[in-house]
Coordinates of C-alpha atoms in Angstrom, one line a residue:
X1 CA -48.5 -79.7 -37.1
X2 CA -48.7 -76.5 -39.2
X3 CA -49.2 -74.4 -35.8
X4 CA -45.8 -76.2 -34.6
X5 CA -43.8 -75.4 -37.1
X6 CA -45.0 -71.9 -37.3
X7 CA -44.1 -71.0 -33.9
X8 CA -41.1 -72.7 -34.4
X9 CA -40.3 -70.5 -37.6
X10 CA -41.2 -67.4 -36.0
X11 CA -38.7 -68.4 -33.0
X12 CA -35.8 -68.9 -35.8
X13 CA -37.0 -65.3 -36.5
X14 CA -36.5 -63.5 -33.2
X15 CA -33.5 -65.6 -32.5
X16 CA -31.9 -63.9 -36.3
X17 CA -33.5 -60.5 -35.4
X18 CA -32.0 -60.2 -31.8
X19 CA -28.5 -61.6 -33.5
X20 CA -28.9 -59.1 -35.7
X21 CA -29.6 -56.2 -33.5
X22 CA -26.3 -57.4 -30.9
X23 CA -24.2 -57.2 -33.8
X24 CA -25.5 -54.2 -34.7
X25 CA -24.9 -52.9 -31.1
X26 CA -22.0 -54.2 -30.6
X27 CA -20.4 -52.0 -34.0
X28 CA -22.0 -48.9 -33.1
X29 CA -20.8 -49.1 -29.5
X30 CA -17.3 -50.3 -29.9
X31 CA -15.9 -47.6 -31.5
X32 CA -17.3 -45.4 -28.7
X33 CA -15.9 -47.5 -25.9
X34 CA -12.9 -47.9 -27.6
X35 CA -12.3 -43.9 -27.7
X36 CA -13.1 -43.8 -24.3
X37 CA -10.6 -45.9 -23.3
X38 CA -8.1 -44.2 -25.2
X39 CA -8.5 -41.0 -23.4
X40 CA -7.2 -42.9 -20.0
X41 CA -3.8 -41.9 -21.3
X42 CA -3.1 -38.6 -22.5
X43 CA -1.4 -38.7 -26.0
X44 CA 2.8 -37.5 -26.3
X45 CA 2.1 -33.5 -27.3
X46 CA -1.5 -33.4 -26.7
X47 CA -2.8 -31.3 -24.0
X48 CA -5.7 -32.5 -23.0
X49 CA -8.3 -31.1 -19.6
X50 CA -11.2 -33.1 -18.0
X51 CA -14.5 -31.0 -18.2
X52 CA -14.5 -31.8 -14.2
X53 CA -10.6 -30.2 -13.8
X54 CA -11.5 -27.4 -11.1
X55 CA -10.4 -24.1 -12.4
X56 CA -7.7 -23.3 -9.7
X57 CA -5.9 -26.5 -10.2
X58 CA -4.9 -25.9 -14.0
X59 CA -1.2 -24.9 -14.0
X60 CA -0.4 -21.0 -14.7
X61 CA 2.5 -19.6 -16.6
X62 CA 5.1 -19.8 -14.0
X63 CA 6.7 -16.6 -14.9
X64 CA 4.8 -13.1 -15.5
X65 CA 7.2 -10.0 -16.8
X66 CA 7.0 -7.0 -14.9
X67 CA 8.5 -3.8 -16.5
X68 CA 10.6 -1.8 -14.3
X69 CA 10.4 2.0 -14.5
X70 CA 12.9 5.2 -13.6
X71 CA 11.0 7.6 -12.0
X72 CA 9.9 10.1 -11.7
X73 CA 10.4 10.5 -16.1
X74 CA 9.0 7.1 -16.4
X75 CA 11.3 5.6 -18.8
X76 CA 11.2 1.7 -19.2
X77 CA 14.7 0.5 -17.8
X78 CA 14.1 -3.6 -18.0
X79 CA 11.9 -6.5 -17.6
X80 CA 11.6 -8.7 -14.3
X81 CA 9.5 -11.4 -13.9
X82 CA 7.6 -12.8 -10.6
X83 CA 6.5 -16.0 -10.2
X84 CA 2.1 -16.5 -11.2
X85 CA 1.6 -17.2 -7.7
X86 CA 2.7 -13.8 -6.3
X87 CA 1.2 -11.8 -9.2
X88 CA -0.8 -13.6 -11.3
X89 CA -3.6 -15.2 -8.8
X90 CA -7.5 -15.1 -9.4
X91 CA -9.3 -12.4 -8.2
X92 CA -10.8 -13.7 -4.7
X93 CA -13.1 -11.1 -2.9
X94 CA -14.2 -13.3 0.1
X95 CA -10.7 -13.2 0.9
X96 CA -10.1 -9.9 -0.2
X97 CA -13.1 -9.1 2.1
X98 CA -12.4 -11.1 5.1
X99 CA -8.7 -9.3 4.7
X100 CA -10.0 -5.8 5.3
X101 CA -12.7 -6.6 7.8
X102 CA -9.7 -8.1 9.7
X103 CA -7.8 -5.0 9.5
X104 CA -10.4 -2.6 10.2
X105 CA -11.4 -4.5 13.3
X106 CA -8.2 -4.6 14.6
X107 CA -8.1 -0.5 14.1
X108 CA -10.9 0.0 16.4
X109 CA -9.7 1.4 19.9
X110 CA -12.9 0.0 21.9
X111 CA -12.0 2.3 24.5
X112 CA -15.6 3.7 25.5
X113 CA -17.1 3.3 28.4
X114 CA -19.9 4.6 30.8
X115 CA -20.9 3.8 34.2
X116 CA -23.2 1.5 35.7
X117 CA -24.9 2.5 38.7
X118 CA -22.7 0.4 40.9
X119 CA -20.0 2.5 39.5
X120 CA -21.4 6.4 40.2
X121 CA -21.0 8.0 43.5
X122 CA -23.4 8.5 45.8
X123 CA -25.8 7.6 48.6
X124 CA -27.3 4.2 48.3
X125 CA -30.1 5.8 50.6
X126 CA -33.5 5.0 48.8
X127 CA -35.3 8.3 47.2
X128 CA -38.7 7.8 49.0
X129 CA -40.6 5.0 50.8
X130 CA -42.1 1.7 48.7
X131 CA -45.4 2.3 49.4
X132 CA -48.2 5.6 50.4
X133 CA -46.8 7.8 47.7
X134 CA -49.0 7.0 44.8
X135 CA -46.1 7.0 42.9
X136 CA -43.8 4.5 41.2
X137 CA -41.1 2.4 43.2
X138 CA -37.9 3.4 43.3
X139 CA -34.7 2.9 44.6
X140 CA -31.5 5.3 45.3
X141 CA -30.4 8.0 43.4
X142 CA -27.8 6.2 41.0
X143 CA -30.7 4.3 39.1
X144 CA -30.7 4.0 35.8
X145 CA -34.1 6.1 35.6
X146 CA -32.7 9.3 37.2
X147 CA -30.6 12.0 35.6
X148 CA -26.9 11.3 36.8
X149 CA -27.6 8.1 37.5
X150 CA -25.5 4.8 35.7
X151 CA -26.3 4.3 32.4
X152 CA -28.4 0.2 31.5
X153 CA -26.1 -1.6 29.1
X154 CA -23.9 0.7 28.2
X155 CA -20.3 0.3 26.4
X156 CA -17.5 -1.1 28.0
X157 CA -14.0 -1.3 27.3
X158 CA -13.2 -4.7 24.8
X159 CA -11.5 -5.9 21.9
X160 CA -12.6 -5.5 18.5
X161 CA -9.9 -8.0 17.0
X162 CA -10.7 -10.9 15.0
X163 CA -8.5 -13.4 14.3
X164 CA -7.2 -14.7 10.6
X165 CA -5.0 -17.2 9.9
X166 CA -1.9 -16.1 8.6
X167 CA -2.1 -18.3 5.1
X168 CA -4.9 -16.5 4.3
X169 CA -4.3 -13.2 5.0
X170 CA -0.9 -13.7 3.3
X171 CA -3.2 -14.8 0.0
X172 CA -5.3 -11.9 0.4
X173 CA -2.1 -9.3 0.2
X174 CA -1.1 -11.5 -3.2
X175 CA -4.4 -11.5 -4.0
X176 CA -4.4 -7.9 -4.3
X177 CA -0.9 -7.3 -5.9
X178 CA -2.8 -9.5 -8.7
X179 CA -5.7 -7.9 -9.4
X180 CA -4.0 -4.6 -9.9
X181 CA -1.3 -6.4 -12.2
X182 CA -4.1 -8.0 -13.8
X183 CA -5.4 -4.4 -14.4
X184 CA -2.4 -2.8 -15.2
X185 CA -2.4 -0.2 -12.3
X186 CA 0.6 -1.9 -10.7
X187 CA 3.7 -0.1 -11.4
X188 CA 7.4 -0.9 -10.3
X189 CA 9.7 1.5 -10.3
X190 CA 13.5 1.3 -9.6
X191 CA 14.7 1.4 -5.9
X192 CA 15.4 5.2 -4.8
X193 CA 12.0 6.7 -5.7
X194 CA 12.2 10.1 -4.9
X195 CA 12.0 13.8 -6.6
X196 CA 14.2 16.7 -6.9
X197 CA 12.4 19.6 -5.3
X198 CA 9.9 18.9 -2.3
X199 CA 7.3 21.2 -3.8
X200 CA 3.9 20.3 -4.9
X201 CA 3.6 22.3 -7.6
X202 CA 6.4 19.9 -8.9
X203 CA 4.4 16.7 -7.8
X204 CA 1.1 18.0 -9.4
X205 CA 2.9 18.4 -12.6
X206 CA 4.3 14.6 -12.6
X207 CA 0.3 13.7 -11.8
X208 CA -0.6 15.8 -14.8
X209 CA 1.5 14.2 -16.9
X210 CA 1.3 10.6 -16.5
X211 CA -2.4 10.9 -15.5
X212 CA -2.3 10.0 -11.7
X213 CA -4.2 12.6 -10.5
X214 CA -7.5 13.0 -8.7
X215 CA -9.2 13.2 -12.6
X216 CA -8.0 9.7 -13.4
X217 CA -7.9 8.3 -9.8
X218 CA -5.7 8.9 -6.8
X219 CA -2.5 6.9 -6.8
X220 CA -0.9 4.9 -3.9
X221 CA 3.5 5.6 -3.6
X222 CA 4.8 2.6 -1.9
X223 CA 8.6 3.4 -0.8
X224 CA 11.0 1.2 1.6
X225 CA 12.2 4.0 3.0
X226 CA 11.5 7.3 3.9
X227 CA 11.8 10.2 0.9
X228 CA 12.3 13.2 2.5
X229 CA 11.5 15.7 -0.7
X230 CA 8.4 12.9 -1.7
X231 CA 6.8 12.8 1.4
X232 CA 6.4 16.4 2.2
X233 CA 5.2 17.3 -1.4
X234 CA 2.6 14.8 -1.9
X235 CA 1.9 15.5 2.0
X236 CA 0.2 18.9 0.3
X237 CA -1.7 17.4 -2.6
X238 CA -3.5 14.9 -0.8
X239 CA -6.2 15.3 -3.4
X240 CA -4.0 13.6 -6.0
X241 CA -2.7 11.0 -4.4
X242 CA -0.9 9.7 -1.0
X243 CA 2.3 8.2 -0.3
X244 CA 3.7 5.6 2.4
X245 CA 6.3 3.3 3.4
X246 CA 6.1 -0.2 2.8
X247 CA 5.6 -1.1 7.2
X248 CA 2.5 1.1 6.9
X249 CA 0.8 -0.4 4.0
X250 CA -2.2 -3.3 4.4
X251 CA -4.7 -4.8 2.0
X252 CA -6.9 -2.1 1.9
X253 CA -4.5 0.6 1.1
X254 CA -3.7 -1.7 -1.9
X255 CA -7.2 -1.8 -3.1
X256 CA -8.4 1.8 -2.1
X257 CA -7.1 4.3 -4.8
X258 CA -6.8 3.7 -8.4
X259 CA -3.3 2.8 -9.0
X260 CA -0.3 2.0 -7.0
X261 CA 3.1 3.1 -7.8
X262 CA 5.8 1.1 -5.9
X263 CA 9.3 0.9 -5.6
X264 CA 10.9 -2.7 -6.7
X265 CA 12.6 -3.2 -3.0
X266 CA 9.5 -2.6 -1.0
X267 CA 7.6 -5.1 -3.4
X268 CA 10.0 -7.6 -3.1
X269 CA 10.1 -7.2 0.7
X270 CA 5.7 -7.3 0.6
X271 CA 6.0 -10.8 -1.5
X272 CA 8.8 -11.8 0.7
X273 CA 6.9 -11.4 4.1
X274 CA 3.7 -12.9 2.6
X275 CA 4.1 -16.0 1.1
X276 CA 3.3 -18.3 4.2
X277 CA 0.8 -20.5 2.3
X278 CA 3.4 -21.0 -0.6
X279 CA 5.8 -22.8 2.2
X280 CA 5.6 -26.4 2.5
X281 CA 6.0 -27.9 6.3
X282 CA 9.1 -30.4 6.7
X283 CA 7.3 -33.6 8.4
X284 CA 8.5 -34.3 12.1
X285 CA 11.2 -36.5 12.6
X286 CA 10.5 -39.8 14.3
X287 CA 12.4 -39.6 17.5
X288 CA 13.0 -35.8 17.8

């Protein structure tokens, strides 16, 4: 009798204890699951981001100033402002890089070629008999193995191009814009960039003073037309810098020296022309 109602005591115990310990449990972990829940719902004027958000999906400032310049003095004129997307992206170098491989390979003229033997003139008589001679086989005259024969696996004419899809490259171009906005060695001047005299030594002295020369990095001019007196004075001081018109610019010119100095037409006409991935597709019709 006194082992029965020990056991039974001791299971009053563990019966309190694990009571107890729920309760316990159960205060300790309802304030947590109660937070939790709150932050379903995002709170009027708070701004709250996951810890899983990606980076690229959390919204940008949808405006970025841009101050507009007279040149060649430099003097601020007024402030524009260009939409994040077209000036304000992340720096992307696998697009960046896939941009300029593209470009070079569609530079390459892949115009050499050579001849095989089936394609040099001459006798197709063979050089000396197959056997008797001690010496190796060998055919006609136009083999490969003979001076003035065709040449094994030589070049051919082909094409070099790769292909890029167009949303991409288009990224790339903005991609680029960005990263020299980003570093401050994008500047817009106003529409009509040109200079007074078409003489270097007048050229070399606007480098000097604003620091675009060859010392502090080559700089990129960016016009929508053609300058007559720009052109033909920075055509002389290639060393300092180069200048072209917004058709003959790609990525890489945008990306090769260390600043670009570009007129506000030509950029608008660059952002204009590449914003293919920005455009949304109207769904097809039923019907049509």
């Amino acid at each position: 009798m006194a082992s029965k109602s020990l056991s039974t005591s001791l299971r009053n115990v563990r019966q309190l204890d694990s009571g107890l310990l729920k309760d316990s449990l159960r205060q300790c972990l309802a304030p947590r699951l109660s937070r939790s829940m709150a932050t379903e719902t995002q709170l009027v004027g708070q701004d709250m981001v996951s810890p899983w958000t990606n980076a690229h999906l959390i919204p940008l400032a949808p405006q970025v100033p841009t101050t507009i310049y007279k040149f060649p003095t430099m003097e601020p004129l007024r402030f524009e402002s260009y939409p994040s997307t077209h000036l304000h992206l992340p720096l992307r170098r696998d697009i960046l890089h896939r941009a300029v491989i593209y470009e070079g390979d569609a530079t390459r003229q892949g115009t050499a070629s050579t001849k095989w033997r089936s394609d040099v003139h001459g006798s197709n008589r063979k050089v000396r008999p197959q056997k008797g001679t001690g010496r190796a086989r060998l055919g006609n005259k136009k083999s490969p193995m003979l001076r003035g024969g065709g040449v094994a696996f030589g070049p051919h004419p082909r094409d070099f191009s790769t292909g890029l899809p167009k949303k991409i490259y288009d990224l790339a171009w903005r991609t680029a814009l960005s990263y020299r906005y980003r570093k401050g060695e994008l500047i817009v001047v106003e529409d009509g960039m040109d200079i007074e005299f078409p003489k270097t030594r007048y050229i070399k002295q606007i480098f000097d003073t604003n620091h675009w020369g060859n010392s502090d990095g080559r700089s990129l001019f960016i016009a929508g037309t053609f300058r007559k007196n720009l052109f033909r004075a920075v055509r002389h001081a290639e060393e300092d810098g180069k200048v072209l018109m917004e058709k003959d610019v790609d990525v890489k010119d945008l990306l090769e020296l260390g600043r670009i100095v570009i007129e506000k037409r030509a950029l608008d006409s660059i952002l204009k022309n590449h914003q293919s991935d920005l455009m949304r597709e109207r769904p097809a019709m039923a019907g049509f």
